[in-house]
Amino acid sequence: MEYRRLGRSGLKLSALSFGSWVTFSFQLDESAAVETMAAAYDGGINFFDNAEVYADGESERIMGAALRKLNWSRDTYCVSSKVYWGGDLPTQRGLHRKHVVEACHAALQRLQVDHLDLYFCHRPDLETPIEETVRTMHDLIAQGKVLYWGTSEWSAQQLQEAYGIARRWGLTPPTMEQPQYNMLHRDRVEREYAPLYSGMGLGTTIWSPLASGVLTGKYADGIPKDSRMALEDYAWLRERVLETDEGRVQLDKANRVAAFARELGMSPAQLAIAWCLKNPDVSTVILGASRVSQLEENLATLDKLDTLTDETMQRIEAMLQNKPELPKQF
Ligand code: NDP
C-alpha cells in the first residue's frame, strides 16, 4: 500500500480506502461487512468512509459492529462520518450548529468510537452561514470528538470562504474535500479546485472512482442482476447514470476505455482506479465493493501503476475527450 498525506496535514491515509455507500445494509450484512473490511485492512487500507445518511444510519451501525468484532487497535485506522441529511425535520438536517453537533454524537454512538478521524459537511448548506459551521467544527475538534473536518461537493468559492473565516478568527480550517472524481467526471477536481491544493493545502478523498461501476464495463450488455443498478432502492441512480442521453454517451465512452484496459492486461476497474491515483492532488481513492473478490481485484491495481505510461495516458485522453482547460496561471 502507498500512503499519502491528506493535503497539507500530517495525516497519512492509504491511497486506496474503503466506503460503505449503497453496499452496507443493501448488499452486505454485518458478517459480509466484517469480511470486506478485514480484506481491506489486510491489504493496507487505513481509512473507512461513512455518513449519517447511508442507509439512514444503518451503514454506520454495521460498520460500528464490524469494528467492534474486528477489534483493531484504534490507532491503526481512521473512520469518518458526514453530516447533512439526518432526517426530515429542520432540526435534523443541514449544517447549523445543532445538527452538526447532534449528528456527530449520533455517529460516534453508531460507529462505537470516541472520536471521528474525519468529519465531512456532506453538501453546502445555503441557509446556514459558513461561519456558524466553521465555528462548530472547530469546537468539535477542540473537544476531541473530531480530528480533521472537511467538506463534500462544496464549490471552490465556498471552500475559500470557510478557509478565510477560519484564518481570520483563529479557527481550524477545512483539511479535505470529498468530491466525485473519475474518468467521466473530472472538471471540479482538475480545474475548479486547482488553486486550492497549494493555496489552502486541500486534500481530497475522492468518491465513485468507477462511476458506480460504469467504468468496469459491466453495463455494456444490460444490467447484471447482482449489481448496484439492479437495486430497487437505487432506481434513481440507474435512471440518472444509465438512462439519460448524457448517461448513454458516458457509458459508450466507458466501454471503449474498458476494452483498452483489457488490451493493456488490466481489468477495466484497475485502469479506472490507476487513472485516479495518477493525479497527485488525490489523497485517497475511496473504493466501494459488494464482494471481497472486487476488493481484491481493486487492491491489485497498486501492482500495475507502471502500465499507465505517458503514452497510455495520452491514448486514454484521446478516448475521453474531456480534459478540463486550466486557468492561465496553471
Ligand atoms: P465506485 O464508483 O468504485 O463503485 C463501487 C461499486 O462498483 C461496487 O460497489 C460494485 O458494485 C462495483 N465494483 C467495484 N469493484 C468492481 C470490480 N472490480 N468489478 C466489477 N464491479 C466492481 O465507488 P462508490 O460509488 O461505491 O463510492 C465509493 C465510496 O465513496 C462510497 O462507499 C462512499 O464512501 C463514498 N461516496 C461519497 C459520496 C459523497 O457525496 N461524498 C457519494 C458517493 C460515494 P456492484 O454491486 O454493482 O458490483
CSV table of C-alpha atoms and ligand atoms in Angstrom, one decimal:
chain,number,residue,atom,x,y,z
A,1,MET,CA,0.0,0.0,0.0
A,2,GLU,CA,1.1,3.6,-0.6
A,3,TYR,CA,0.2,6.2,2.0
A,4,ARG,CA,-0.4,9.8,1.0
A,5,ARG,CA,-0.7,12.9,3.1
A,6,LEU,CA,-4.1,14.3,3.5
A,7,GLY,CA,-3.4,17.6,1.9
A,8,ARG,CA,-1.1,19.7,4.0
A,9,SER,CA,-2.0,17.9,7.2
A,10,GLY,CA,0.4,15.4,8.7
A,11,LEU,CA,-2.1,12.5,8.5
A,12,LYS,CA,-1.2,9.8,6.0
A,13,LEU,CA,-4.1,7.9,4.6
A,14,SER,CA,-3.8,4.8,2.4
A,15,ALA,CA,-4.0,5.7,-1.3
A,16,LEU,CA,-6.9,3.3,-1.5
A,17,SER,CA,-9.6,3.5,1.1
A,18,PHE,CA,-13.0,1.8,1.6
A,19,GLY,CA,-16.5,3.2,1.8
A,20,SER,CA,-19.9,1.8,2.6
A,21,TRP,CA,-22.4,3.8,0.4
A,22,VAL,CA,-25.1,1.5,-1.2
A,23,THR,CA,-23.2,-1.6,-0.1
A,24,PHE,CA,-23.6,-1.8,3.7
A,25,SER,CA,-27.1,-2.8,4.6
A,26,PHE,CA,-28.4,-3.1,1.0
A,27,GLN,CA,-25.9,-5.6,-0.3
A,28,LEU,CA,-23.7,-6.5,2.7
A,29,ASP,CA,-24.9,-7.5,6.1
A,30,GLU,CA,-22.8,-7.4,9.3
A,31,SER,CA,-20.8,-10.6,8.6
A,32,ALA,CA,-20.1,-9.6,5.0
A,33,ALA,CA,-19.1,-6.2,6.2
A,34,VAL,CA,-16.6,-7.8,8.6
A,35,GLU,CA,-15.3,-9.9,5.8
A,36,THR,CA,-14.8,-7.0,3.3
A,37,MET,CA,-13.4,-4.7,6.0
A,38,ALA,CA,-10.9,-7.4,7.1
A,39,ALA,CA,-9.8,-7.8,3.4
A,40,ALA,CA,-9.4,-4.0,3.1
A,41,TYR,CA,-7.4,-3.7,6.3
A,42,ASP,CA,-5.2,-6.7,5.5
A,43,GLY,CA,-4.5,-5.0,2.1
A,44,GLY,CA,-3.2,-1.9,4.0
A,45,ILE,CA,-6.3,0.2,3.9
A,46,ASN,CA,-6.4,2.5,6.9
A,47,PHE,CA,-9.5,4.7,6.1
A,48,PHE,CA,-13.1,3.7,6.2
A,49,ASP,CA,-15.7,6.2,5.0
A,50,ASN,CA,-19.3,6.5,6.2
A,51,ALA,CA,-22.1,9.1,6.5
A,52,GLU,CA,-25.2,9.6,8.7
A,53,VAL,CA,-27.4,9.3,5.6
A,54,TYR,CA,-26.1,6.0,4.4
A,55,ALA,CA,-29.0,3.5,4.8
A,56,ASP,CA,-30.4,6.0,7.4
A,57,GLY,CA,-27.7,5.3,9.9
A,58,GLU,CA,-27.7,1.5,9.4
A,59,SER,CA,-24.4,1.7,7.4
A,60,GLU,CA,-22.7,3.3,10.4
A,61,ARG,CA,-24.3,0.8,12.8
A,62,ILE,CA,-23.0,-2.1,10.7
A,63,MET,CA,-19.5,-0.6,10.5
A,64,GLY,CA,-19.5,0.1,14.2
A,65,ALA,CA,-20.5,-3.5,15.0
A,66,ALA,CA,-17.8,-4.7,12.5
A,67,LEU,CA,-15.1,-2.5,14.1
A,68,ARG,CA,-16.0,-4.0,17.5
A,69,LYS,CA,-15.8,-7.5,16.2
A,70,LEU,CA,-12.5,-6.9,14.3
A,71,ASN,CA,-11.1,-5.3,17.4
A,72,TRP,CA,-8.3,-3.5,15.6
A,73,SER,CA,-6.2,-1.1,17.7
A,74,ARG,CA,-7.9,2.3,17.4
A,75,ASP,CA,-4.6,3.9,16.4
A,76,THR,CA,-4.3,1.7,13.2
A,77,TYR,CA,-7.3,3.0,11.3
A,78,CYS,CA,-9.3,6.1,10.5
A,79,VAL,CA,-13.1,6.3,10.3
A,80,SER,CA,-15.3,9.1,9.0
A,81,SER,CA,-18.8,10.3,9.1
A,82,LYS,CA,-20.6,13.0,7.1
A,83,VAL,CA,-23.3,15.4,8.3
A,84,TYR,CA,-26.2,17.0,6.3
A,85,TRP,CA,-29.1,14.6,5.8
A,86,GLY,CA,-30.1,13.3,9.3
A,87,GLY,CA,-33.9,13.3,9.0
A,88,ASP,CA,-36.8,15.2,7.6
A,89,LEU,CA,-37.2,17.9,10.3
A,90,PRO,CA,-35.4,21.2,10.0
A,91,THR,CA,-33.6,20.4,13.3
A,92,GLN,CA,-32.3,17.1,11.8
A,93,ARG,CA,-30.7,18.4,8.6
A,94,GLY,CA,-28.2,20.9,7.3
A,95,LEU,CA,-25.1,22.4,8.7
A,96,HIS,CA,-26.4,24.5,11.6
A,97,ARG,CA,-24.7,24.1,15.0
A,98,LYS,CA,-27.5,22.0,16.4
A,99,HIS,CA,-27.5,19.3,13.7
A,100,VAL,CA,-23.7,19.2,13.2
A,101,VAL,CA,-23.2,18.6,17.0
A,102,GLU,CA,-26.0,16.1,17.3
A,103,ALA,CA,-25.1,14.2,14.2
A,104,CYS,CA,-21.5,13.9,15.4
A,105,HIS,CA,-22.7,12.4,18.7
A,106,ALA,CA,-25.1,10.0,16.9
A,107,ALA,CA,-22.3,8.9,14.5
A,108,LEU,CA,-19.9,8.3,17.4
A,109,GLN,CA,-22.6,6.1,19.1
A,110,ARG,CA,-23.4,4.1,15.9
A,111,LEU,CA,-19.7,3.6,15.0
A,112,GLN,CA,-18.9,2.8,18.6
A,113,VAL,CA,-15.8,5.1,18.6
A,114,ASP,CA,-15.0,8.0,20.8
A,115,HIS,CA,-13.8,10.3,18.0
A,116,LEU,CA,-14.2,10.6,14.3
A,117,ASP,CA,-10.9,10.9,12.5
A,118,LEU,CA,-12.5,12.7,9.6
A,119,TYR,CA,-15.9,14.6,9.6
A,120,PHE,CA,-17.4,16.0,6.5
A,121,CYS,CA,-20.1,18.5,5.7
A,122,HIS,CA,-21.8,16.3,3.1
A,123,ARG,CA,-23.1,19.2,0.9
A,124,PRO,CA,-23.1,23.0,1.3
A,125,ASP,CA,-26.0,24.5,3.3
A,126,LEU,CA,-27.0,27.8,1.8
A,127,GLU,CA,-29.3,28.5,4.8
A,128,THR,CA,-26.6,28.4,7.4
A,129,PRO,CA,-23.8,31.0,7.5
A,130,ILE,CA,-20.4,29.3,6.7
A,131,GLU,CA,-19.0,30.9,9.9
A,132,GLU,CA,-21.5,29.0,12.0
A,133,THR,CA,-20.4,25.7,10.6
A,134,VAL,CA,-16.7,26.6,10.8
A,135,ARG,CA,-17.0,27.5,14.5
A,136,THR,CA,-19.0,24.3,15.2
A,137,MET,CA,-16.4,22.1,13.5
A,138,HIS,CA,-13.6,24.0,15.3
A,139,ASP,CA,-15.4,23.4,18.7
A,140,LEU,CA,-15.8,19.6,18.0
A,141,ILE,CA,-12.1,19.4,17.2
A,142,ALA,CA,-11.3,21.3,20.4
A,143,GLN,CA,-13.5,18.8,22.3
A,144,GLY,CA,-11.5,15.9,20.8
A,145,LYS,CA,-14.6,14.5,19.1
A,146,VAL,CA,-13.3,15.2,15.6
A,147,LEU,CA,-9.7,15.2,14.4
A,148,TYR,CA,-10.0,16.7,10.9
A,149,TRP,CA,-13.0,18.3,9.3
A,150,GLY,CA,-13.8,18.8,5.6
A,151,THR,CA,-16.5,19.2,3.0
A,152,SER,CA,-18.1,17.2,0.2
A,153,GLU,CA,-19.0,18.8,-3.1
A,154,TRP,CA,-18.6,22.4,-1.9
A,155,SER,CA,-17.6,24.9,-4.6
A,156,ALA,CA,-14.1,26.4,-4.6
A,157,GLN,CA,-15.6,29.7,-3.6
A,158,GLN,CA,-17.4,28.2,-0.5
A,159,LEU,CA,-14.2,26.4,0.5
A,160,GLN,CA,-12.2,29.6,0.2
A,161,GLU,CA,-14.8,31.4,2.3
A,162,ALA,CA,-14.5,28.7,5.0
A,163,TYR,CA,-10.7,28.9,4.9
A,164,GLY,CA,-10.7,32.7,5.1
A,165,ILE,CA,-13.1,32.7,8.1
A,166,ALA,CA,-11.0,30.1,9.9
A,167,ARG,CA,-7.8,32.1,9.3
A,168,ARG,CA,-9.4,35.4,10.3
A,169,TRP,CA,-10.7,34.1,13.6
A,170,GLY,CA,-8.0,31.6,14.6
A,171,LEU,CA,-10.3,28.6,13.9
A,172,THR,CA,-9.5,25.3,12.3
A,173,PRO,CA,-9.8,25.4,8.5
A,174,PRO,CA,-11.2,22.5,6.5
A,175,THR,CA,-8.4,20.0,5.7
A,176,MET,CA,-10.1,18.0,2.9
A,177,GLU,CA,-12.9,17.9,0.4
A,178,GLN,CA,-14.7,14.8,-0.8
A,179,PRO,CA,-15.6,15.2,-4.5
A,180,GLN,CA,-16.6,12.8,-7.2
A,181,TYR,CA,-13.6,12.0,-9.4
A,182,ASN,CA,-13.3,9.5,-12.2
A,183,MET,CA,-12.5,9.4,-15.9
A,184,LEU,CA,-16.1,10.6,-16.7
A,185,HIS,CA,-16.3,13.3,-14.1
A,186,ARG,CA,-13.2,15.4,-13.5
A,187,ASP,CA,-13.8,19.1,-14.0
A,188,ARG,CA,-14.1,20.1,-10.4
A,189,VAL,CA,-11.1,18.2,-9.1
A,190,GLU,CA,-8.8,19.2,-12.0
A,191,ARG,CA,-10.0,22.7,-12.8
A,192,GLU,CA,-12.2,24.3,-10.2
A,193,TYR,CA,-10.1,23.2,-7.2
A,194,ALA,CA,-6.7,23.8,-8.9
A,195,PRO,CA,-5.9,26.9,-6.9
A,196,LEU,CA,-6.8,25.3,-3.6
A,197,TYR,CA,-4.2,22.5,-3.4
A,198,SER,CA,-1.3,24.8,-2.9
A,199,GLY,CA,-3.4,27.8,-1.7
A,200,MET,CA,-5.1,26.2,1.3
A,201,GLY,CA,-3.3,22.8,1.3
A,202,LEU,CA,-6.5,21.0,0.4
A,203,GLY,CA,-6.6,17.2,0.5
A,204,THR,CA,-9.1,15.1,-1.4
A,205,THR,CA,-10.8,11.8,-0.6
A,206,ILE,CA,-12.4,11.1,-3.9
A,207,TRP,CA,-15.6,9.1,-4.5
A,208,SER,CA,-17.0,6.8,-7.1
A,209,PRO,CA,-13.7,6.1,-8.9
A,210,LEU,CA,-15.6,3.6,-11.1
A,211,ALA,CA,-18.6,5.9,-11.6
A,212,SER,CA,-20.7,3.5,-9.7
A,213,GLY,CA,-19.5,0.6,-11.7
A,214,VAL,CA,-20.0,2.1,-15.2
A,215,LEU,CA,-16.2,2.1,-15.8
A,216,THR,CA,-16.0,-1.6,-15.2
A,217,GLY,CA,-17.7,-2.3,-18.5
A,218,LYS,CA,-20.3,-4.4,-16.7
A,219,TYR,CA,-23.2,-2.5,-18.1
A,220,ALA,CA,-22.2,-3.0,-21.8
A,221,ASP,CA,-24.9,-5.6,-22.3
A,222,GLY,CA,-27.6,-4.7,-19.9
A,223,ILE,CA,-27.8,-4.6,-16.1
A,224,PRO,CA,-26.5,-7.6,-14.2
A,225,LYS,CA,-29.0,-8.8,-11.6
A,226,ASP,CA,-26.4,-8.7,-8.8
A,227,SER,CA,-25.2,-5.2,-9.5
A,228,ARG,CA,-26.0,-1.8,-7.8
A,229,MET,CA,-28.1,-0.6,-10.7
A,230,ALA,CA,-30.5,-3.5,-10.3
A,231,LEU,CA,-31.3,-2.5,-6.7
A,232,GLU,CA,-34.9,-1.2,-6.3
A,233,ASP,CA,-33.8,1.4,-3.7
A,234,TYR,CA,-31.4,2.9,-6.3
A,235,ALA,CA,-33.7,3.1,-9.3
A,236,TRP,CA,-33.0,6.8,-9.2
A,237,LEU,CA,-29.3,6.2,-9.7
A,238,ARG,CA,-29.9,3.8,-12.6
A,239,GLU,CA,-32.1,6.3,-14.3
A,240,ARG,CA,-29.6,9.1,-13.8
A,241,VAL,CA,-26.5,7.2,-14.7
A,242,LEU,CA,-27.7,4.8,-17.4
A,243,GLU,CA,-30.9,6.0,-18.8
A,244,THR,CA,-30.3,9.7,-19.7
A,245,ASP,CA,-28.8,10.8,-23.0
A,246,GLU,CA,-25.8,12.0,-21.2
A,247,GLY,CA,-25.5,8.7,-19.4
A,248,ARG,CA,-25.6,6.8,-22.6
A,249,VAL,CA,-22.8,8.9,-24.1
A,250,GLN,CA,-20.7,8.3,-20.9
A,251,LEU,CA,-21.5,4.6,-21.0
A,252,ASP,CA,-20.2,4.3,-24.5
A,253,LYS,CA,-17.0,6.1,-23.6
A,254,ALA,CA,-16.6,3.9,-20.5
A,255,ASN,CA,-17.0,0.7,-22.6
A,256,ARG,CA,-14.3,1.9,-25.1
A,257,VAL,CA,-11.9,2.6,-22.3
A,258,ALA,CA,-12.7,-0.8,-20.7
A,259,ALA,CA,-11.8,-2.5,-24.0
A,260,PHE,CA,-8.5,-0.6,-23.9
A,261,ALA,CA,-7.8,-1.7,-20.3
A,262,ARG,CA,-8.1,-5.4,-21.4
A,263,GLU,CA,-5.6,-4.8,-24.2
A,264,LEU,CA,-3.2,-3.4,-21.6
A,265,GLY,CA,-3.6,-6.6,-19.4
A,266,MET,CA,-5.6,-4.8,-16.7
A,267,SER,CA,-9.2,-5.1,-15.7
A,268,PRO,CA,-11.3,-2.0,-16.5
A,269,ALA,CA,-11.7,-1.4,-12.8
A,270,GLN,CA,-8.0,-1.4,-12.3
A,271,LEU,CA,-7.4,1.0,-15.1
A,272,ALA,CA,-10.0,3.4,-13.8
A,273,ILE,CA,-8.6,3.3,-10.3
A,274,ALA,CA,-5.0,3.7,-11.5
A,275,TRP,CA,-6.1,6.7,-13.6
A,276,CYS,CA,-7.4,8.4,-10.4
A,277,LEU,CA,-4.2,7.5,-8.5
A,278,LYS,CA,-2.1,9.2,-11.2
A,279,ASN,CA,-3.4,12.6,-10.0
A,280,PRO,CA,-1.1,13.8,-7.2
A,281,ASP,CA,-3.9,16.0,-5.8
A,282,VAL,CA,-5.9,12.9,-4.9
A,283,SER,CA,-5.1,12.0,-1.3
A,284,THR,CA,-7.1,8.8,-1.3
A,285,VAL,CA,-9.4,6.9,-3.7
A,286,ILE,CA,-12.4,5.6,-1.8
A,287,LEU,CA,-13.3,2.2,-3.2
A,288,GLY,CA,-16.7,0.6,-2.9
A,289,ALA,CA,-17.2,-3.2,-3.2
A,290,SER,CA,-20.1,-5.5,-2.9
A,291,ARG,CA,-17.9,-8.6,-2.5
A,292,VAL,CA,-14.4,-9.4,-1.4
A,293,SER,CA,-13.3,-10.5,-4.9
A,294,GLN,CA,-13.9,-7.0,-6.2
A,295,LEU,CA,-11.9,-5.5,-3.4
A,296,GLU,CA,-9.0,-7.9,-4.1
A,297,GLU,CA,-9.0,-7.0,-7.8
A,298,ASN,CA,-9.1,-3.3,-7.0
A,299,LEU,CA,-6.3,-3.5,-4.4
A,300,ALA,CA,-4.1,-5.3,-7.0
A,301,THR,CA,-4.2,-2.0,-9.0
A,302,LEU,CA,-1.3,-0.9,-6.9
A,303,ASP,CA,0.9,-3.5,-8.6
A,304,LYS,CA,0.0,-2.2,-12.1
A,305,LEU,CA,0.5,1.5,-11.8
A,306,ASP,CA,3.5,1.4,-14.2
A,307,THR,CA,1.2,0.4,-17.0
A,308,LEU,CA,-0.1,4.0,-17.1
A,309,THR,CA,2.9,5.5,-19.0
A,310,ASP,CA,2.6,9.0,-20.5
A,311,GLU,CA,1.8,7.4,-23.9
A,312,THR,CA,-1.0,5.3,-22.3
A,313,MET,CA,-2.4,8.3,-20.6
A,314,GLN,CA,-2.5,10.2,-23.9
A,315,ARG,CA,-4.3,7.4,-25.6
A,316,ILE,CA,-6.9,7.5,-22.8
A,317,GLU,CA,-7.3,11.3,-23.1
A,318,ALA,CA,-7.9,10.8,-26.8
A,319,MET,CA,-10.8,8.4,-25.9
A,320,LEU,CA,-12.2,10.6,-23.2
A,321,GLN,CA,-12.0,14.0,-24.9
A,322,ASN,CA,-12.9,15.7,-21.6
A,323,LYS,CA,-9.7,17.2,-20.2
A,324,PRO,CA,-10.6,20.4,-18.5
A,325,GLU,CA,-8.9,23.6,-19.6
A,326,LEU,CA,-7.0,25.1,-16.8
A,327,PRO,CA,-6.9,28.8,-16.0
A,328,LYS,CA,-3.9,30.6,-17.5
A,329,GLN,CA,-1.7,30.7,-14.3
A,330,PHE,CA,-1.8,26.9,-14.3
B,1,NDP,P1,-17.3,3.1,-7.2
B,1,NDP,O1,-17.6,4.0,-8.3
B,1,NDP,O2,-15.9,2.5,-7.2
B,1,NDP,O3,-18.4,1.9,-7.3
B,1,NDP,C1,-18.3,0.8,-6.5
B,1,NDP,C2,-19.2,-0.3,-7.0
B,1,NDP,O4,-18.7,-0.8,-8.3
B,1,NDP,C3,-19.1,-1.5,-6.1
B,1,NDP,O5,-20.0,-1.4,-5.0
B,1,NDP,C4,-19.5,-2.6,-7.1
B,1,NDP,O6,-20.9,-2.5,-7.3
B,1,NDP,C5,-18.8,-2.2,-8.4
B,1,NDP,N1,-17.4,-2.7,-8.4
B,1,NDP,C6,-16.4,-2.4,-7.6
B,1,NDP,N2,-15.3,-3.1,-8.0
B,1,NDP,C7,-15.6,-3.8,-9.1
B,1,NDP,C8,-14.9,-4.7,-9.9
B,1,NDP,N3,-13.6,-4.9,-9.7
B,1,NDP,N4,-15.5,-5.3,-10.9
B,1,NDP,C9,-16.9,-5.0,-11.1
B,1,NDP,N5,-17.6,-4.2,-10.4
B,1,NDP,C10,-17.0,-3.6,-9.3
B,1,NDP,O7,-17.5,3.7,-5.8
B,1,NDP,P2,-18.8,4.1,-5.0
B,1,NDP,O8,-19.8,4.8,-5.8
B,1,NDP,O9,-19.2,2.9,-4.2
B,1,NDP,O10,-18.1,5.2,-4.0
B,1,NDP,C11,-17.1,4.8,-3.1
B,1,NDP,C12,-17.3,5.5,-1.8
B,1,NDP,O11,-17.2,6.9,-1.9
B,1,NDP,C13,-18.7,5.2,-1.1
B,1,NDP,O12,-18.7,4.0,-0.4
B,1,NDP,C14,-18.7,6.4,-0.1
B,1,NDP,O13,-17.9,6.1,1.0
B,1,NDP,C15,-18.1,7.5,-1.0
B,1,NDP,N6,-19.1,8.3,-1.7
B,1,NDP,C16,-19.3,9.6,-1.2
B,1,NDP,C17,-20.2,10.4,-1.8
B,1,NDP,C18,-20.3,11.8,-1.3
B,1,NDP,O14,-21.3,12.5,-1.7
B,1,NDP,N7,-19.4,12.3,-0.5
B,1,NDP,C19,-21.1,10.0,-2.9
B,1,NDP,C20,-20.9,8.6,-3.3
B,1,NDP,C21,-19.9,7.8,-2.7
B,1,NDP,P3,-21.9,-3.8,-7.8
B,1,NDP,O15,-22.5,-4.3,-6.5
B,1,NDP,O16,-22.8,-3.2,-8.8
B,1,NDP,O17,-21.0,-4.8,-8.4
